[in-house]
mmCIF file of C-alpha atoms in Angstrom:
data_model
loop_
_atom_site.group_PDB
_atom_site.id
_atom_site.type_symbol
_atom_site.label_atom_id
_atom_site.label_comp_id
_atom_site.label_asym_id
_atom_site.label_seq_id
_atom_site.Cartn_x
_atom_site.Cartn_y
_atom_site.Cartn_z
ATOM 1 C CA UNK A 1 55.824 130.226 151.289
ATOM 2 C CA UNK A 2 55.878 133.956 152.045
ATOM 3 C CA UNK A 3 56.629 136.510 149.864
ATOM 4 C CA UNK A 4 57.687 140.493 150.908
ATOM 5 C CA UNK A 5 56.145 142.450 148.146
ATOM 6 C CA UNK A 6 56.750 145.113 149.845
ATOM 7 C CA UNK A 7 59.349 147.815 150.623
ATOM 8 C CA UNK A 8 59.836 150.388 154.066
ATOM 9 C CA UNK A 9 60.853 153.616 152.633
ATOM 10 C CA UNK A 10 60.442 156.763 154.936
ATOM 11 C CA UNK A 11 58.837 154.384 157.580
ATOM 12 C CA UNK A 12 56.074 153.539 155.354
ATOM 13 C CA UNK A 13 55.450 149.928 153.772
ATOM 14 C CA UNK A 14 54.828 150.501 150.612
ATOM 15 C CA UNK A 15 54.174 147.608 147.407
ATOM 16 C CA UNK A 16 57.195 146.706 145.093
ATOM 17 C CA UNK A 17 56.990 148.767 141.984
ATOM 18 C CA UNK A 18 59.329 146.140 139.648
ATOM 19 C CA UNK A 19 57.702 142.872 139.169
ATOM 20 C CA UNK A 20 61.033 141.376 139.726
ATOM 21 C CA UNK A 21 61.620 138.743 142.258
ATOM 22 C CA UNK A 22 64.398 136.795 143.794
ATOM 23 C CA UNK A 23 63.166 133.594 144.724
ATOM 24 C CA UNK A 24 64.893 131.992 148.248
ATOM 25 C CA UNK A 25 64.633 128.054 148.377
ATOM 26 C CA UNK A 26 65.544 125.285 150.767
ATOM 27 C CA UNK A 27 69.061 124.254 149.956
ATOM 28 C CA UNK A 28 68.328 120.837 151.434
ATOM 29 C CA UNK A 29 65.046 119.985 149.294
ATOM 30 C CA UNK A 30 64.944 123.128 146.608
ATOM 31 C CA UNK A 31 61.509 123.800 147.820
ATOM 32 C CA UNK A 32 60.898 127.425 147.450
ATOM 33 C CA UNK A 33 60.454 128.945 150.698
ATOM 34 C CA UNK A 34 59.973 132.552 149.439
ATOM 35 C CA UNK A 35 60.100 135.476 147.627
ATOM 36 C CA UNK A 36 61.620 138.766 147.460
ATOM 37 C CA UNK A 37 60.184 141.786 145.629
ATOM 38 C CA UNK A 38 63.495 143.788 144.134
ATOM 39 C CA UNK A 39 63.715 147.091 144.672
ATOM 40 C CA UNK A 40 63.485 149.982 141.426
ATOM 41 C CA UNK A 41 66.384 152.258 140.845
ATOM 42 C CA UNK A 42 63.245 155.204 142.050
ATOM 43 C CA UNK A 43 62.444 153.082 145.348
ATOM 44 C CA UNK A 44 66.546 153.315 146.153
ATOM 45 C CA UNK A 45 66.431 156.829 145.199
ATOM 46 C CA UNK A 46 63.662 157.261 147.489
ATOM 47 C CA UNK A 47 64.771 155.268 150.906
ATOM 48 C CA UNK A 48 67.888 157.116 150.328
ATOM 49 C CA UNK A 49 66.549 160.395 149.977
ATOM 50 C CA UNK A 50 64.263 159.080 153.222
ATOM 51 C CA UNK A 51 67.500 158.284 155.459
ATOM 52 C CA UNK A 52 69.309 161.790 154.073
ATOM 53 C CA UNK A 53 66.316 163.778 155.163
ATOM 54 C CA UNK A 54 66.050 161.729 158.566
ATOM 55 C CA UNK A 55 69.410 162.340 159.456
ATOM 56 C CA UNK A 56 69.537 165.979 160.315
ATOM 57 C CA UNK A 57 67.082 165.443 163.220
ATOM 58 C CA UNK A 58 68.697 161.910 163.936
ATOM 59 C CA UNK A 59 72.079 163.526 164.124
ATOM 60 C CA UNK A 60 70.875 165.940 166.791
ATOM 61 C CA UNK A 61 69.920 163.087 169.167
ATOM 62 C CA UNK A 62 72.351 162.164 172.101
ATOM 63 C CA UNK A 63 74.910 159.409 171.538
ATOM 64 C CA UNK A 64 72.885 157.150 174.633
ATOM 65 C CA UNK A 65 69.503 157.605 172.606
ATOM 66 C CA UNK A 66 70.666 156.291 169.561
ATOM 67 C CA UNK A 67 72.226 153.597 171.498
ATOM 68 C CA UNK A 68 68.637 153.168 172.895
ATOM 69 C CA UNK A 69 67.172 152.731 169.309
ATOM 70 C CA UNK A 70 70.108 150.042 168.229
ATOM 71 C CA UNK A 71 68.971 148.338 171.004
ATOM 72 C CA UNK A 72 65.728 148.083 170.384
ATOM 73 C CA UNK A 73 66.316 146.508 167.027
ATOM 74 C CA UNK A 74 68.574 143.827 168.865
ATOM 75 C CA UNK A 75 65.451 143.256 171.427
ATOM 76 C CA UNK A 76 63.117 143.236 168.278
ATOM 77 C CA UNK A 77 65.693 140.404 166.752
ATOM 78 C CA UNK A 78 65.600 138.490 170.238
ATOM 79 C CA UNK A 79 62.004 138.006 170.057
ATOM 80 C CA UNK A 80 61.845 136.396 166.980
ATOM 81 C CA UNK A 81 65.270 134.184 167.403
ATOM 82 C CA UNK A 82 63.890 130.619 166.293
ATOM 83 C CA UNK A 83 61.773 131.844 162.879
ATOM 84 C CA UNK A 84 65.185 133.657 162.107
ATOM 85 C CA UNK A 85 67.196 130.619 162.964
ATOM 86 C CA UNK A 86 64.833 128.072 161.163
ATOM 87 C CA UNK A 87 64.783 130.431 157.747
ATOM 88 C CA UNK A 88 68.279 130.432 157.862
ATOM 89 C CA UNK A 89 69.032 127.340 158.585
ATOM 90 C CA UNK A 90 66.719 125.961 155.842
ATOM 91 C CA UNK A 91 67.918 128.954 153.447
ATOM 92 C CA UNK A 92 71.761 128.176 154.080
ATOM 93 C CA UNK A 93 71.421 124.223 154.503
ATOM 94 C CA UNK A 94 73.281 124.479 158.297
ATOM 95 C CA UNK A 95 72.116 122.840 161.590
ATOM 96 C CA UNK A 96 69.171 124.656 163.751
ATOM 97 C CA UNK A 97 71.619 125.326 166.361
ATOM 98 C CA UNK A 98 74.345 126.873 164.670
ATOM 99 C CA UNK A 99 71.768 129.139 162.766
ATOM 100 C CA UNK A 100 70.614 130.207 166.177
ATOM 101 C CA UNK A 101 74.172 130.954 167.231
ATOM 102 C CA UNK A 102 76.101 132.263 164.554
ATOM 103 C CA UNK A 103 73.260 133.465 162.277
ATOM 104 C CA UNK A 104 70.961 134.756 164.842
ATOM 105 C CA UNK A 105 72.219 135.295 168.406
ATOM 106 C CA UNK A 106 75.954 136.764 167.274
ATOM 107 C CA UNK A 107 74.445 139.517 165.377
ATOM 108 C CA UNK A 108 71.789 140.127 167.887
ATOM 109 C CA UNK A 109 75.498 140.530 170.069
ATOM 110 C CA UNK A 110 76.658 142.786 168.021
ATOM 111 C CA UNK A 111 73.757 145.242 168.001
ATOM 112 C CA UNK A 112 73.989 145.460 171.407
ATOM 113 C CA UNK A 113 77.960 145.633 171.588
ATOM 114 C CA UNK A 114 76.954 148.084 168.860
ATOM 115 C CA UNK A 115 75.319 150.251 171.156
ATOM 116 C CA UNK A 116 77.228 149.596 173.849
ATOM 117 C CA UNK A 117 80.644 150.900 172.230
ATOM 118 C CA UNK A 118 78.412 153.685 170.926
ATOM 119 C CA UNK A 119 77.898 155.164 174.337
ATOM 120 C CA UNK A 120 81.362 155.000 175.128
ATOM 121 C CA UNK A 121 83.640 155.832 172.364
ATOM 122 C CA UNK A 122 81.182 158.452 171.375
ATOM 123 C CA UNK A 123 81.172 160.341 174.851
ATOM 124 C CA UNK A 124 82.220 163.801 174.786
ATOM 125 C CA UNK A 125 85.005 164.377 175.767
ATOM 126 C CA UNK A 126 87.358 166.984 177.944
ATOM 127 C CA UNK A 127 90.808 167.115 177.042
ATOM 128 C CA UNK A 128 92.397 170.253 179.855
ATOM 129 C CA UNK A 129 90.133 173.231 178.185
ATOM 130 C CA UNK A 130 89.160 171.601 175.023
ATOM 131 C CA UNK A 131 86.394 169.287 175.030
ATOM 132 C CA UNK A 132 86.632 166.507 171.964
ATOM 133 C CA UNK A 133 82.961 165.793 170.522
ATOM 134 C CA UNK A 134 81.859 163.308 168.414
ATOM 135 C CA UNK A 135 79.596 164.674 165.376
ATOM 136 C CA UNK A 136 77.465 162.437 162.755
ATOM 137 C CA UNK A 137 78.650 163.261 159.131
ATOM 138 C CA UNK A 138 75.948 161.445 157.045
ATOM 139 C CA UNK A 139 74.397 158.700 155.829
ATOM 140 C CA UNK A 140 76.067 155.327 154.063
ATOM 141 C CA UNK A 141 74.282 155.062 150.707
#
């Protein structure tokens, strides 16, 4: 059994404050397979305040580098595929190969299409002797 006690908040892992837990089991057997420290109403206000204060230098980077970074979370989901796929698959109660496929490998699709779509919908563009740019507003949250 595992259980994430632990919460990233301004790129540092730090422990749960609330001693509350959800508990994840095996729909299959009911075994409990882990458990999930929940997050304080201060830790939200926290992460939040984290992504608002990331987001002015974030903003600034170019659309294709923030594609880069999207990316890299869909290669960091590639390399673990099958301990994705088997926790879900266990967690949900659906076959190992449809976990991989819809649970895992779509999403991973989507990062990249993601990224992808960013690069090109998100080009400036020039319109006769206008030019049309696409600026970050803020943060969802």
């Amino acid at each position: 059994m595992t259980a994430y006690q632990h919460h990233l908040i301004d790129g540092i892992w730090t422990a749960a404050q609330s001693a509350e837990i959800t508990r994840i089991h095996d729909s299959a057997s009911g075994t409990e397979l882990g458990q999930v420290a929940h997050g304080t109403r201060e830790e939200i206000h926290l992460a939040v305040r984290a992504a608002k204060n990331a987001f002015a230098s974030w903003s600034t980077l170019p659309v294709s580098t923030r594609a880069d970074y999207v990316r890299g979370i869909a290669n960091q989901l590639e390399e673990q595929v099958e301990q994705l796929a088997q926790g879900v698959a266990a967690e949900v109660g659906m076959p190992l190969k449809l976990s991989r496929r819809i649970q895992v490998q779509m999403p991973i699709l989507a990062w990249r299409a993601t990224a992808d779509l960013a690069v090109e919908c998100l080009a400036d563009v020039a319109l006769g002797h206008s030019t049309l740019n696409h600026v970050p507003v803020g943060i969802v949250g």
